[in-house]
Coordinates of N, CA and C and ligand atoms in Angstrom, one line a residue:
M1 N -43.5 -63.7 -23.0 CA -43.0 -65.1 -22.8 C -41.5 -65.0 -22.5
N2 N -41.0 -65.5 -21.4 CA -39.6 -65.6 -21.2 C -39.0 -66.8 -21.9
I3 N -38.0 -66.6 -22.7 CA -37.4 -67.6 -23.5 C -36.2 -68.2 -22.9
D4 N -36.0 -69.5 -23.2 CA -34.8 -70.2 -22.8 C -33.6 -69.5 -23.2
A5 N -32.6 -69.4 -22.3 CA -31.4 -68.6 -22.6 C -30.7 -69.1 -23.8
E6 N -30.8 -70.4 -24.1 CA -30.0 -71.0 -25.2 C -30.4 -70.4 -26.6
I7 N -31.6 -70.0 -26.7 CA -32.0 -69.4 -28.0 C -32.3 -67.9 -27.9
F8 N -31.7 -67.3 -26.9 CA -31.9 -65.9 -26.7 C -30.5 -65.2 -26.5
P9 N -30.3 -64.1 -27.2 CA -29.0 -63.4 -27.0 C -28.8 -63.2 -25.5
V10 N -27.5 -63.4 -25.0 CA -27.2 -63.3 -23.6 C -27.1 -61.8 -23.2
S11 N -27.8 -61.4 -22.1 CA -27.6 -60.1 -21.6 C -27.0 -60.1 -20.2
Q12 N -26.2 -59.1 -19.9 CA -25.6 -59.0 -18.6 C -25.9 -57.6 -18.0
Y13 N -26.0 -57.6 -16.7 CA -26.3 -56.3 -16.0 C -25.4 -56.1 -14.8
D14 N -25.0 -54.8 -14.6 CA -24.2 -54.5 -13.4 C -24.5 -53.0 -13.0
A15 N -24.2 -52.7 -11.8 CA -24.5 -51.4 -11.3 C -23.3 -50.9 -10.4
A16 N -23.2 -49.6 -10.3 CA -22.1 -49.0 -9.5 C -22.6 -47.7 -8.9
A17 N -21.9 -47.3 -7.8 CA -22.2 -46.0 -7.2 C -21.5 -44.9 -8.0
L18 N -22.3 -43.8 -8.3 CA -21.7 -42.7 -9.1 C -20.4 -42.2 -8.6
V19 N -20.2 -42.2 -7.3 CA -19.0 -41.6 -6.7 C -17.8 -42.3 -7.2
L20 N -17.9 -43.5 -7.6 CA -16.7 -44.3 -8.1 C -16.2 -43.7 -9.4
A21 N -17.0 -42.9 -10.1 CA -16.5 -42.3 -11.4 C -15.4 -41.3 -11.2
R22 N -15.2 -40.9 -9.9 CA -14.1 -39.9 -9.6 C -12.7 -40.5 -10.0
E23 N -12.7 -41.9 -10.0 CA -11.4 -42.6 -10.3 C -11.2 -42.7 -11.8
L24 N -12.2 -42.3 -12.6 CA -12.1 -42.6 -14.0 C -11.7 -41.3 -14.8
P25 N -10.9 -41.4 -15.9 CA -10.5 -40.2 -16.6 C -11.6 -39.7 -17.5
D26 N -11.9 -38.4 -17.5 CA -13.0 -37.9 -18.4 C -12.5 -37.7 -19.8
T27 N -11.2 -38.0 -20.0 CA -10.7 -38.0 -21.4 C -11.3 -39.1 -22.3
W28 N -12.0 -40.0 -21.6 CA -12.8 -41.1 -22.3 C -13.9 -40.5 -23.1
L29 N -14.4 -39.3 -22.7 CA -15.7 -38.8 -23.2 C -15.6 -38.5 -24.7
T30 N -16.6 -38.8 -25.5 CA -16.6 -38.4 -26.9 C -17.0 -36.9 -27.0
R31 N -16.8 -36.3 -28.2 CA -17.2 -34.9 -28.3 C -18.7 -34.7 -28.1
A32 N -19.5 -35.7 -28.5 CA -21.0 -35.6 -28.3 C -21.3 -35.6 -26.8
E33 N -20.6 -36.4 -26.0 CA -20.8 -36.5 -24.6 C -20.4 -35.2 -23.9
Q34 N -19.3 -34.6 -24.4 CA -18.8 -33.3 -23.8 C -19.8 -32.2 -24.1
E35 N -20.4 -32.2 -25.3 CA -21.4 -31.2 -25.6 C -22.6 -31.4 -24.8
R36 N -23.0 -32.6 -24.6 CA -24.3 -32.9 -23.9 C -24.1 -32.5 -22.4
A37 N -22.9 -32.9 -21.9 CA -22.6 -32.5 -20.5 C -22.7 -31.0 -20.3
A38 N -22.1 -30.3 -21.2 CA -22.0 -28.8 -21.1 C -23.5 -28.2 -21.2
S39 N -24.3 -28.9 -22.0 CA -25.7 -28.3 -22.1 C -26.6 -28.6 -20.9
L40 N -26.1 -29.6 -20.1 CA -27.0 -30.0 -18.9 C -26.8 -29.1 -17.7
G41 N -25.8 -28.2 -17.7 CA -25.6 -27.4 -16.5 C -25.2 -28.2 -15.3
A42 N -26.0 -27.9 -14.2 CA -25.6 -28.5 -12.9 C -25.7 -30.1 -13.0
S43 N -26.5 -30.6 -13.8 CA -26.6 -32.1 -13.8 C -25.6 -32.8 -14.7
G44 N -24.8 -31.9 -15.4 CA -23.8 -32.4 -16.3 C -22.8 -33.4 -15.6
A45 N -22.5 -33.1 -14.4 CA -21.5 -33.9 -13.7 C -22.0 -35.3 -13.5
R46 N -23.3 -35.4 -13.2 CA -24.0 -36.7 -13.0 C -24.0 -37.5 -14.3
F47 N -24.3 -36.8 -15.4 CA -24.3 -37.4 -16.7 C -22.9 -38.0 -17.0
V48 N -21.9 -37.2 -16.8 CA -20.5 -37.6 -17.0 C -20.2 -38.8 -16.2
A49 N -20.5 -38.8 -14.9 CA -20.2 -39.9 -14.0 C -20.9 -41.2 -14.5
G50 N -22.1 -41.0 -15.0 CA -22.9 -42.2 -15.5 C -22.2 -42.8 -16.7
R51 N -21.8 -41.9 -17.6 CA -21.2 -42.4 -18.9 C -19.9 -43.1 -18.6
L52 N -19.1 -42.5 -17.7 CA -17.7 -43.1 -17.4 C -17.9 -44.5 -16.8
L53 N -18.8 -44.6 -15.8 CA -19.0 -45.8 -15.1 C -19.7 -46.9 -16.1
A54 N -20.5 -46.4 -16.9 CA -21.2 -47.4 -17.9 C -20.1 -48.0 -18.7
R55 N -19.1 -47.2 -19.2 CA -18.0 -47.8 -20.0 C -17.2 -48.7 -19.2
Q56 N -16.9 -48.4 -17.9 CA -16.1 -49.2 -17.1 C -16.8 -50.6 -16.8
L57 N -18.1 -50.5 -16.6 CA -18.9 -51.8 -16.3 C -18.9 -52.6 -17.6
A58 N -19.1 -51.9 -18.8 CA -19.2 -52.7 -20.0 C -17.8 -53.3 -20.3
S59 N -16.8 -52.6 -20.0 CA -15.4 -53.1 -20.2 C -15.2 -54.4 -19.4
T60 N -15.7 -54.4 -18.2 CA -15.6 -55.6 -17.3 C -16.4 -56.8 -17.9
M61 N -17.6 -56.5 -18.4 CA -18.5 -57.5 -18.9 C -17.9 -58.1 -20.2
L62 N -17.3 -57.3 -21.0 CA -16.8 -57.8 -22.3 C -15.3 -58.1 -22.3
Q63 N -14.6 -57.8 -21.2 CA -13.2 -58.0 -21.2 C -12.5 -57.3 -22.3
L64 N -12.8 -56.0 -22.5 CA -12.2 -55.2 -23.5 C -11.9 -53.9 -22.8
P65 N -10.8 -53.2 -23.3 CA -10.4 -51.9 -22.6 C -11.4 -50.8 -22.7
A66 N -11.7 -50.2 -21.5 CA -12.8 -49.2 -21.5 C -12.5 -48.0 -22.4
E67 N -11.2 -47.7 -22.6 CA -10.8 -46.5 -23.4 C -11.1 -46.8 -24.9
E68 N -11.3 -48.0 -25.2 CA -11.6 -48.3 -26.7 C -13.1 -48.6 -26.9
L69 N -13.9 -48.4 -25.8 CA -15.3 -48.6 -26.0 C -16.0 -47.2 -25.9
T70 N -16.9 -46.9 -26.8 CA -17.6 -45.6 -26.7 C -19.1 -45.9 -26.7
I71 N -19.8 -44.9 -26.1 CA -21.3 -45.0 -26.1 C -21.8 -44.0 -27.1
Q72 N -22.4 -44.5 -28.2 CA -22.9 -43.6 -29.2 C -24.5 -43.7 -29.2
T73 N -25.1 -42.5 -29.3 CA -26.5 -42.4 -29.3 C -27.0 -42.0 -30.7
S74 N -28.2 -42.5 -31.1 CA -28.9 -41.9 -32.3 C -30.4 -41.9 -32.0
C75 N -31.0 -40.9 -32.5 CA -32.4 -40.7 -32.3 C -33.2 -41.1 -33.6
A76 N -34.1 -42.1 -33.4 CA -34.8 -42.6 -34.6 C -35.8 -41.6 -35.2
T77 N -36.1 -40.6 -34.3 CA -37.1 -39.6 -34.8 C -36.4 -38.5 -35.6
C78 N -35.4 -37.9 -35.0 CA -34.8 -36.7 -35.6 C -33.4 -36.9 -36.1
S79 N -32.8 -38.2 -36.0 CA -31.5 -38.5 -36.5 C -30.4 -37.8 -35.7
S80 N -30.7 -37.1 -34.6 CA -29.6 -36.5 -33.8 C -28.7 -37.6 -33.2
T81 N -27.5 -37.3 -33.1 CA -26.6 -38.2 -32.4 C -26.3 -37.7 -30.9
L82 N -27.0 -36.6 -30.5 CA -26.8 -36.1 -29.2 C -27.7 -36.7 -28.1
H83 N -28.7 -37.4 -28.6 CA -29.6 -38.1 -27.7 C -30.2 -39.3 -28.4
G84 N -31.0 -40.1 -27.7 CA -31.6 -41.3 -28.4 C -31.1 -42.6 -27.8
T85 N -31.3 -43.6 -28.5 CA -30.9 -45.0 -28.0 C -29.4 -45.2 -28.0
P86 N -28.8 -45.6 -26.9 CA -27.4 -45.8 -26.9 C -27.0 -47.1 -27.5
E87 N -25.7 -47.1 -27.9 CA -25.1 -48.4 -28.4 C -23.7 -48.3 -28.0
L88 N -23.1 -49.5 -27.7 CA -21.7 -49.5 -27.3 C -20.9 -49.9 -28.6
V89 N -19.9 -49.2 -28.9 CA -19.1 -49.4 -30.1 C -17.6 -49.5 -29.7
L90 N -17.0 -50.5 -30.3 CA -15.5 -50.7 -30.1 C -14.8 -49.9 -31.2
T91 N -14.0 -48.9 -30.7 CA -13.4 -48.0 -31.7 C -12.3 -48.6 -32.5
R92 N -11.7 -49.6 -32.0 CA -10.6 -50.3 -32.7 C -11.1 -51.1 -33.8
S93 N -10.6 -51.0 -35.0 CA -11.1 -51.8 -36.1 C -10.3 -53.1 -36.3
D94 N -9.3 -53.3 -35.5 CA -8.5 -54.5 -35.8 C -8.4 -55.4 -34.5
A95 N -9.5 -55.3 -33.7 CA -9.5 -56.1 -32.4 C -9.5 -57.6 -32.8
P96 N -8.7 -58.4 -32.1 CA -8.7 -59.8 -32.3 C -10.1 -60.4 -32.1
G97 N -10.5 -61.4 -33.0 CA -11.8 -62.0 -32.8 C -12.9 -61.3 -33.5
F98 N -12.6 -60.2 -34.1 CA -13.7 -59.4 -34.8 C -13.3 -59.2 -36.3
V99 N -14.3 -59.1 -37.2 CA -14.0 -58.9 -38.6 C -13.4 -57.5 -38.7
K100 N -12.3 -57.5 -39.4 CA -11.5 -56.2 -39.6 C -12.4 -55.1 -40.3
Y101 N -12.3 -53.9 -39.8 CA -13.0 -52.7 -40.3 C -14.5 -52.7 -40.1
Q102 N -15.0 -53.7 -39.4 CA -16.4 -53.7 -39.1 C -16.5 -53.5 -37.6
A103 N -16.6 -52.3 -37.1 CA -16.5 -52.0 -35.7 C -17.7 -52.7 -35.0
P104 N -17.4 -53.6 -34.0 CA -18.4 -54.3 -33.3 C -19.3 -53.3 -32.5
R105 N -20.6 -53.6 -32.6 CA -21.6 -52.7 -31.9 C -22.5 -53.6 -31.0
W106 N -22.8 -53.2 -29.8 CA -23.6 -53.9 -28.9 C -24.8 -53.1 -28.4
A107 N -25.9 -53.8 -28.3 CA -27.1 -53.1 -27.8 C -26.9 -52.9 -26.3
M108 N -27.1 -51.7 -25.8 CA -26.9 -51.4 -24.4 C -28.0 -50.4 -23.9
S109 N -28.1 -50.4 -22.6 CA -29.0 -49.4 -22.0 C -28.4 -49.0 -20.6
V110 N -28.6 -47.7 -20.3 CA -28.1 -47.2 -19.1 C -29.2 -46.4 -18.3
S111 N -29.2 -46.6 -17.0 CA -30.1 -45.8 -16.2 C -29.4 -45.3 -15.0
R112 N -29.6 -44.0 -14.7 CA -29.0 -43.3 -13.6 C -30.0 -42.9 -12.6
S113 N -29.6 -43.1 -11.3 CA -30.4 -42.4 -10.3 C -29.6 -41.3 -9.7
E114 N -30.0 -40.8 -8.5 CA -29.2 -39.8 -7.9 C -27.8 -40.3 -7.5
T115 N -27.8 -41.6 -7.2 CA -26.6 -42.1 -6.6 C -25.9 -43.3 -7.3
H116 N -26.6 -43.9 -8.2 CA -26.1 -45.1 -8.9 C -26.4 -45.1 -10.4
V117 N -25.6 -46.0 -11.1 CA -25.9 -46.2 -12.5 C -26.0 -47.7 -12.7
L118 N -27.0 -48.1 -13.5 CA -27.3 -49.5 -13.9 C -27.0 -49.6 -15.4
V119 N -26.3 -50.7 -15.8 CA -26.0 -50.9 -17.2 C -26.5 -52.3 -17.6
G120 N -27.2 -52.3 -18.8 CA -27.6 -53.6 -19.3 C -26.9 -53.7 -20.7
L121 N -26.4 -54.9 -21.0 CA -25.6 -55.1 -22.3 C -26.0 -56.4 -22.9
V122 N -26.3 -56.4 -24.2 CA -26.4 -57.7 -24.9 C -25.0 -58.0 -25.3
T123 N -24.4 -59.1 -24.8 CA -23.0 -59.3 -24.9 C -22.5 -59.9 -26.3
T124 N -23.5 -60.3 -27.1 CA -23.2 -60.7 -28.5 C -23.3 -59.5 -29.3
P125 N -22.2 -59.2 -30.2 CA -22.3 -58.0 -31.0 C -23.4 -58.1 -32.0
R126 N -24.0 -57.0 -32.3 CA -25.2 -57.0 -33.3 C -24.8 -57.7 -34.6
Q127 N -23.6 -57.6 -35.0 CA -23.2 -58.2 -36.3 C -23.2 -59.7 -36.3
Q128 N -23.1 -60.3 -35.1 CA -23.1 -61.7 -35.0 C -24.5 -62.3 -34.6
L129 N -25.5 -61.4 -34.5 CA -26.9 -61.9 -34.2 C -27.7 -62.1 -35.5
D130 N -28.5 -63.1 -35.5 CA -29.4 -63.4 -36.6 C -30.7 -62.7 -36.3
G131 N -30.8 -61.4 -36.4 CA -32.0 -60.7 -36.1 C -31.7 -59.4 -35.4
R132 N -32.8 -58.8 -34.9 CA -32.7 -57.5 -34.3 C -32.8 -57.7 -32.8
V133 N -32.1 -56.9 -32.0 CA -32.2 -57.0 -30.5 C -32.2 -55.6 -30.0
S134 N -32.9 -55.4 -28.9 CA -32.8 -54.1 -28.2 C -33.0 -54.4 -26.7
I135 N -32.4 -53.5 -25.9 CA -32.4 -53.7 -24.4 C -32.8 -52.4 -23.7
G136 N -33.5 -52.5 -22.6 CA -33.9 -51.4 -21.8 C -33.7 -51.7 -20.3
V137 N -33.1 -50.8 -19.6 CA -32.9 -51.0 -18.1 C -33.5 -49.8 -17.4
D138 N -33.9 -50.0 -16.2 CA -34.3 -48.9 -15.3 C -33.9 -49.1 -13.9
L139 N -33.5 -48.1 -13.2 CA -33.2 -48.1 -11.8 C -34.1 -47.1 -11.2
T140 N -35.0 -47.6 -10.3 CA -36.0 -46.7 -9.6 C -35.7 -46.7 -8.1
S141 N -35.6 -45.5 -7.6 CA -35.3 -45.3 -6.2 C -36.6 -45.7 -5.3
T142 N -36.4 -46.3 -4.2 CA -37.5 -46.6 -3.3 C -37.5 -45.7 -2.1
D143 N -36.7 -44.6 -2.2 CA -36.7 -43.6 -1.1 C -38.1 -42.9 -1.0
T144 N -38.2 -42.1 0.0 CA -39.5 -41.5 0.3 C -39.9 -40.5 -0.8
K145 N -38.9 -39.8 -1.4 CA -39.1 -38.9 -2.4 C -39.7 -39.6 -3.7
G146 N -39.0 -40.7 -4.0 CA -39.5 -41.5 -5.2 C -40.9 -42.0 -4.9
E147 N -41.1 -42.5 -3.7 CA -42.4 -43.1 -3.4 C -43.5 -42.0 -3.5
S148 N -43.2 -40.8 -3.0 CA -44.3 -39.8 -3.0 C -44.5 -39.3 -4.4
T149 N -43.5 -39.4 -5.2 CA -43.7 -39.0 -6.7 C -44.7 -40.0 -7.3
L150 N -44.4 -41.3 -7.0 CA -45.2 -42.3 -7.6 C -46.6 -42.3 -7.0
R151 N -46.7 -42.0 -5.7 CA -48.0 -41.9 -5.1 C -48.9 -40.8 -5.6
A152 N -48.2 -39.7 -6.1 CA -48.9 -38.6 -6.6 C -49.5 -38.8 -8.0
L153 N -49.0 -39.9 -8.7 CA -49.6 -40.2 -10.0 C -51.1 -40.6 -9.8
D154 N -51.8 -40.3 -10.9 CA -53.2 -40.7 -10.9 C -53.4 -42.2 -10.6
V155 N -54.3 -42.5 -9.8 CA -54.4 -43.9 -9.3 C -54.8 -44.8 -10.5
S156 N -55.5 -44.3 -11.5 CA -55.9 -45.1 -12.7 C -54.7 -45.6 -13.5
F157 N -53.6 -44.9 -13.3 CA -52.3 -45.2 -13.9 C -51.9 -46.6 -13.5
F158 N -52.2 -47.0 -12.3 CA -51.9 -48.3 -11.7 C -53.0 -49.3 -11.9
E159 N -54.2 -48.9 -11.7 CA -55.4 -49.8 -11.7 C -55.5 -50.4 -13.1
E160 N -55.2 -49.6 -14.1 CA -55.4 -50.0 -15.5 C -54.8 -51.4 -15.8
E161 N -53.8 -51.7 -15.1 CA -53.1 -53.0 -15.4 C -53.3 -54.0 -14.2
G162 N -54.1 -53.7 -13.3 CA -54.3 -54.6 -12.2 C -53.1 -55.1 -11.5
L163 N -52.1 -54.2 -11.3 CA -50.8 -54.7 -10.8 C -50.6 -54.4 -9.3
W164 N -51.7 -53.9 -8.7 CA -51.5 -53.5 -7.3 C -50.9 -54.6 -6.4
S165 N -51.4 -55.8 -6.6 CA -51.0 -56.9 -5.7 C -49.7 -57.6 -6.1
V166 N -49.2 -57.3 -7.3 CA -48.0 -58.0 -7.8 C -46.8 -57.2 -7.3
P167 N -46.1 -56.4 -8.1 CA -44.9 -55.7 -7.6 C -45.3 -54.4 -6.8
T168 N -44.3 -53.8 -6.3 CA -44.5 -52.5 -5.7 C -44.6 -51.4 -6.8
R169 N -45.0 -50.2 -6.4 CA -45.1 -49.2 -7.4 C -43.8 -48.9 -8.1
A170 N -42.7 -49.0 -7.3 CA -41.4 -48.7 -7.8 C -41.0 -49.8 -8.8
Q171 N -41.4 -51.1 -8.5 CA -41.1 -52.1 -9.5 C -41.9 -51.9 -10.8
W172 N -43.1 -51.6 -10.6 CA -44.0 -51.3 -11.7 C -43.5 -50.2 -12.6
W173 N -43.0 -49.2 -12.0 CA -42.4 -48.1 -12.7 C -41.2 -48.5 -13.4
A174 N -40.3 -49.2 -12.8 CA -39.1 -49.7 -13.4 C -39.4 -50.6 -14.6
M175 N -40.4 -51.4 -14.5 CA -40.8 -52.3 -15.7 C -41.3 -51.4 -16.8
K176 N -42.1 -50.4 -16.5 CA -42.6 -49.5 -17.6 C -41.4 -48.8 -18.3
E177 N -40.5 -48.3 -17.5 CA -39.4 -47.5 -18.1 C -38.5 -48.5 -18.9
A178 N -38.2 -49.6 -18.4 CA -37.3 -50.6 -19.1 C -37.9 -51.0 -20.4
L179 N -39.2 -51.3 -20.4 CA -39.9 -51.7 -21.6 C -40.0 -50.6 -22.6
G180 N -40.2 -49.4 -22.1 CA -40.3 -48.2 -23.0 C -38.9 -47.9 -23.7
K181 N -37.8 -48.1 -22.9 CA -36.5 -47.9 -23.4 C -36.2 -49.0 -24.5
A182 N -36.5 -50.3 -24.1 CA -36.2 -51.4 -25.1 C -37.0 -51.2 -26.4
R183 N -38.1 -50.6 -26.3 CA -38.9 -50.3 -27.6 C -38.4 -49.1 -28.3
G184 N -37.6 -48.3 -27.6 CA -37.1 -47.1 -28.2 C -38.2 -45.9 -28.2
T185 N -39.2 -46.1 -27.5 CA -40.3 -45.1 -27.4 C -40.1 -44.2 -26.2
G186 N -39.4 -44.7 -25.2 CA -39.3 -44.0 -23.9 C -40.6 -44.1 -23.2
I187 N -40.6 -43.6 -22.0 CA -41.8 -43.7 -21.2 C -42.7 -42.5 -21.4
V188 N -42.2 -41.4 -21.8 CA -43.0 -40.2 -22.0 C -42.9 -39.8 -23.5
P189 N -43.9 -39.4 -24.1 CA -45.2 -39.1 -23.6 C -46.1 -40.4 -23.6
T190 N -45.7 -41.4 -24.3 CA -46.6 -42.6 -24.4 C -46.1 -43.6 -23.4
V191 N -46.9 -43.8 -22.3 CA -46.5 -44.8 -21.3 C -46.8 -46.2 -21.8
P192 N -45.8 -47.0 -22.0 CA -46.1 -48.3 -22.6 C -46.9 -49.2 -21.6
N193 N -47.8 -49.9 -22.1 CA -48.6 -50.8 -21.3 C -47.9 -52.1 -21.2
I194 N -47.5 -52.6 -20.0 CA -46.8 -53.8 -19.9 C -47.5 -55.0 -20.4
F195 N -48.9 -54.9 -20.4 CA -49.6 -56.1 -20.8 C -50.2 -56.1 -22.2
D196 N -49.7 -55.1 -23.0 CA -50.2 -55.1 -24.4 C -49.6 -56.3 -25.1
P197 N -49.9 -56.5 -26.4 CA -49.4 -57.7 -27.1 C -47.9 -57.7 -27.2
G198 N -47.2 -56.6 -27.1 CA -45.8 -56.6 -27.1 C -45.2 -56.6 -25.7
G199 N -46.0 -56.7 -24.7 CA -45.6 -56.6 -23.4 C -45.3 -57.9 -22.7
F200 N -45.9 -58.0 -21.4 CA -45.6 -59.2 -20.6 C -46.9 -59.7 -20.0
T201 N -47.0 -60.9 -19.6 CA -48.1 -61.5 -18.9 C -47.8 -61.4 -17.4
P202 N -48.8 -61.5 -16.5 CA -48.5 -61.5 -15.1 C -47.6 -62.6 -14.7
A203 N -47.7 -63.8 -15.4 CA -46.9 -64.9 -15.0 C -45.4 -64.6 -15.3
D204 N -45.1 -63.9 -16.4 CA -43.8 -63.5 -16.7 C -43.2 -62.6 -15.6
I205 N -44.0 -61.7 -15.1 CA -43.6 -60.8 -14.1 C -43.3 -61.5 -12.8
N206 N -44.2 -62.4 -12.5 CA -44.0 -63.2 -11.2 C -42.7 -64.0 -11.3
R207 N -42.5 -64.7 -12.4 CA -41.3 -65.5 -12.6 C -40.0 -64.6 -12.5
A208 N -40.1 -63.4 -13.0 CA -39.0 -62.6 -13.1 C -38.6 -61.9 -11.8
H209 N -39.5 -62.0 -10.8 CA -39.4 -61.2 -9.7 C -38.1 -61.1 -9.0
V210 N -37.5 -62.2 -8.7 CA -36.2 -62.2 -8.0 C -35.1 -62.7 -8.9
S211 N -35.0 -62.1 -10.0 CA -34.0 -62.6 -11.0 C -32.6 -62.3 -10.5
P212 N -31.8 -63.4 -10.4 CA -30.4 -63.2 -10.0 C -29.6 -62.4 -11.0
A213 N -30.2 -62.2 -12.2 CA -29.4 -61.5 -13.3 C -29.2 -60.1 -13.0
M214 N -30.2 -59.5 -12.2 CA -30.1 -58.1 -11.9 C -29.2 -57.9 -10.6
P215 N -28.4 -56.8 -10.6 CA -27.6 -56.5 -9.4 C -28.5 -56.0 -8.3
S216 N -28.1 -56.2 -7.1 CA -28.8 -55.6 -5.9 C -28.2 -54.2 -5.8
V217 N -29.1 -53.2 -5.8 CA -28.7 -51.8 -5.6 C -29.4 -51.3 -4.4
P218 N -28.6 -50.9 -3.3 CA -29.3 -50.5 -2.1 C -30.2 -49.3 -2.4
G219 N -31.5 -49.4 -1.8 CA -32.4 -48.3 -2.0 C -33.1 -48.2 -3.3
H220 N -33.0 -49.2 -4.2 CA -33.5 -49.2 -5.5 C -34.1 -50.5 -5.9
V221 N -35.0 -50.5 -6.9 CA -35.4 -51.7 -7.6 C -34.8 -51.5 -9.1
S222 N -34.5 -52.6 -9.7 CA -33.9 -52.5 -11.0 C -34.6 -53.5 -12.0
C223 N -34.7 -53.1 -13.2 CA -35.4 -54.0 -14.2 C -34.7 -53.9 -15.5
G224 N -34.6 -55.1 -16.2 CA -34.0 -55.2 -17.5 C -35.0 -55.9 -18.5
V225 N -35.2 -55.4 -19.7 CA -36.0 -56.0 -20.7 C -35.2 -56.1 -22.0
V226 N -35.3 -57.3 -22.5 CA -34.6 -57.5 -23.8 C -35.7 -57.9 -24.8
L227 N -35.7 -57.3 -26.0 CA -36.6 -57.7 -27.1 C -35.8 -58.2 -28.2
Y228 N -36.2 -59.3 -28.8 CA -35.4 -60.0 -29.8 C -36.3 -60.4 -31.0
E229 N -35.9 -60.1 -32.2 CA -36.7 -60.4 -33.3 C -35.8 -61.2 -34.2
K230 N -36.0 -62.5 -34.3 CA -35.1 -63.4 -35.1 C -35.5 -63.3 -36.6
S231 N -34.4 -63.2 -37.4 CA -34.7 -63.1 -38.8 C -35.5 -64.3 -39.4
G232 N -36.4 -64.0 -40.2 CA -37.2 -65.0 -41.0 C -38.1 -65.9 -40.1
E233 N -38.4 -65.4 -38.9 CA -39.4 -66.2 -38.1 C -40.7 -65.5 -38.1
L234 N -41.8 -66.4 -37.9 CA -43.1 -65.8 -37.9 C -43.4 -65.1 -36.6
E235 N -42.9 -65.7 -35.5 CA -43.1 -65.0 -34.2 C -42.4 -63.7 -34.3
L236 N -43.2 -62.6 -34.0 CA -42.6 -61.3 -34.2 C -41.5 -60.9 -33.2
E237 N -41.7 -61.3 -32.0 CA -40.8 -60.7 -31.0 C -40.7 -61.7 -29.8
R238 N -39.5 -61.9 -29.3 CA -39.3 -62.7 -28.1 C -38.9 -61.6 -27.0
R239 N -39.3 -61.9 -25.8 CA -39.1 -60.9 -24.7 C -38.6 -61.6 -23.5
Q240 N -37.7 -60.9 -22.8 CA -37.2 -61.3 -21.5 C -37.4 -60.2 -20.5
L241 N -37.7 -60.5 -19.3 CA -37.9 -59.5 -18.2 C -37.1 -60.0 -17.0
F242 N -36.2 -59.1 -16.5 CA -35.5 -59.4 -15.3 C -35.9 -58.2 -14.3
L243 N -36.1 -58.6 -13.1 CA -36.5 -57.6 -12.1 C -35.9 -57.9 -10.7
K244 N -35.5 -56.9 -10.0 CA -35.0 -57.1 -8.7 C -35.4 -55.9 -7.8
Ligands
ZN301 ZN1 -34.5 -36.7 -31.6

């Protein structure tokens, strides 16, 4: 069910080309990010570009200095801080408008392709929300390489949800990824079913199809999913889906 924006935490989305990260200082990186980049070898540069741009985009959305925003990850399974669900954290403890010594934290999600990065951010800090929120975004390429990868998947993968006639395979994949990220499960090894009780109905997906909330990224489809569980309510989870 897509919920009225008035009673749902506001999320924002933006994307940028990875090459733009050349303008940004890598002194912004945290120690964990430096370690992760080093462990990634050849793809480390793309990881670094994605992180720098994600911070720049978040900075614009929140009107806060990028050098004071960090992306911190934590893994619910093994407690590692080197991977897992990302969160945006303001490192300054005395920022105006925030409770002193309680570093504001925002739910965020980042997706990188070969050429672009997409960021989704719940712009209300977790501390100011009455309940739990999570967000997942995905950027899926529609180029021939991406198409052939999706085409190579077992056809039952698609038939299972009867989605052939609704979105394209790239859109379908982006929805799966975004939902998996929002749930914190990821898409592998358990591929989330978009239509299960915690998922979406075909009507939600149709309504979300041309959401202006998502940026247009040349050669890609993008999807954002927000899950919100309000404190003390019987309804377990509210869900939003944006797709472009
Ligand atoms: Zn882990």
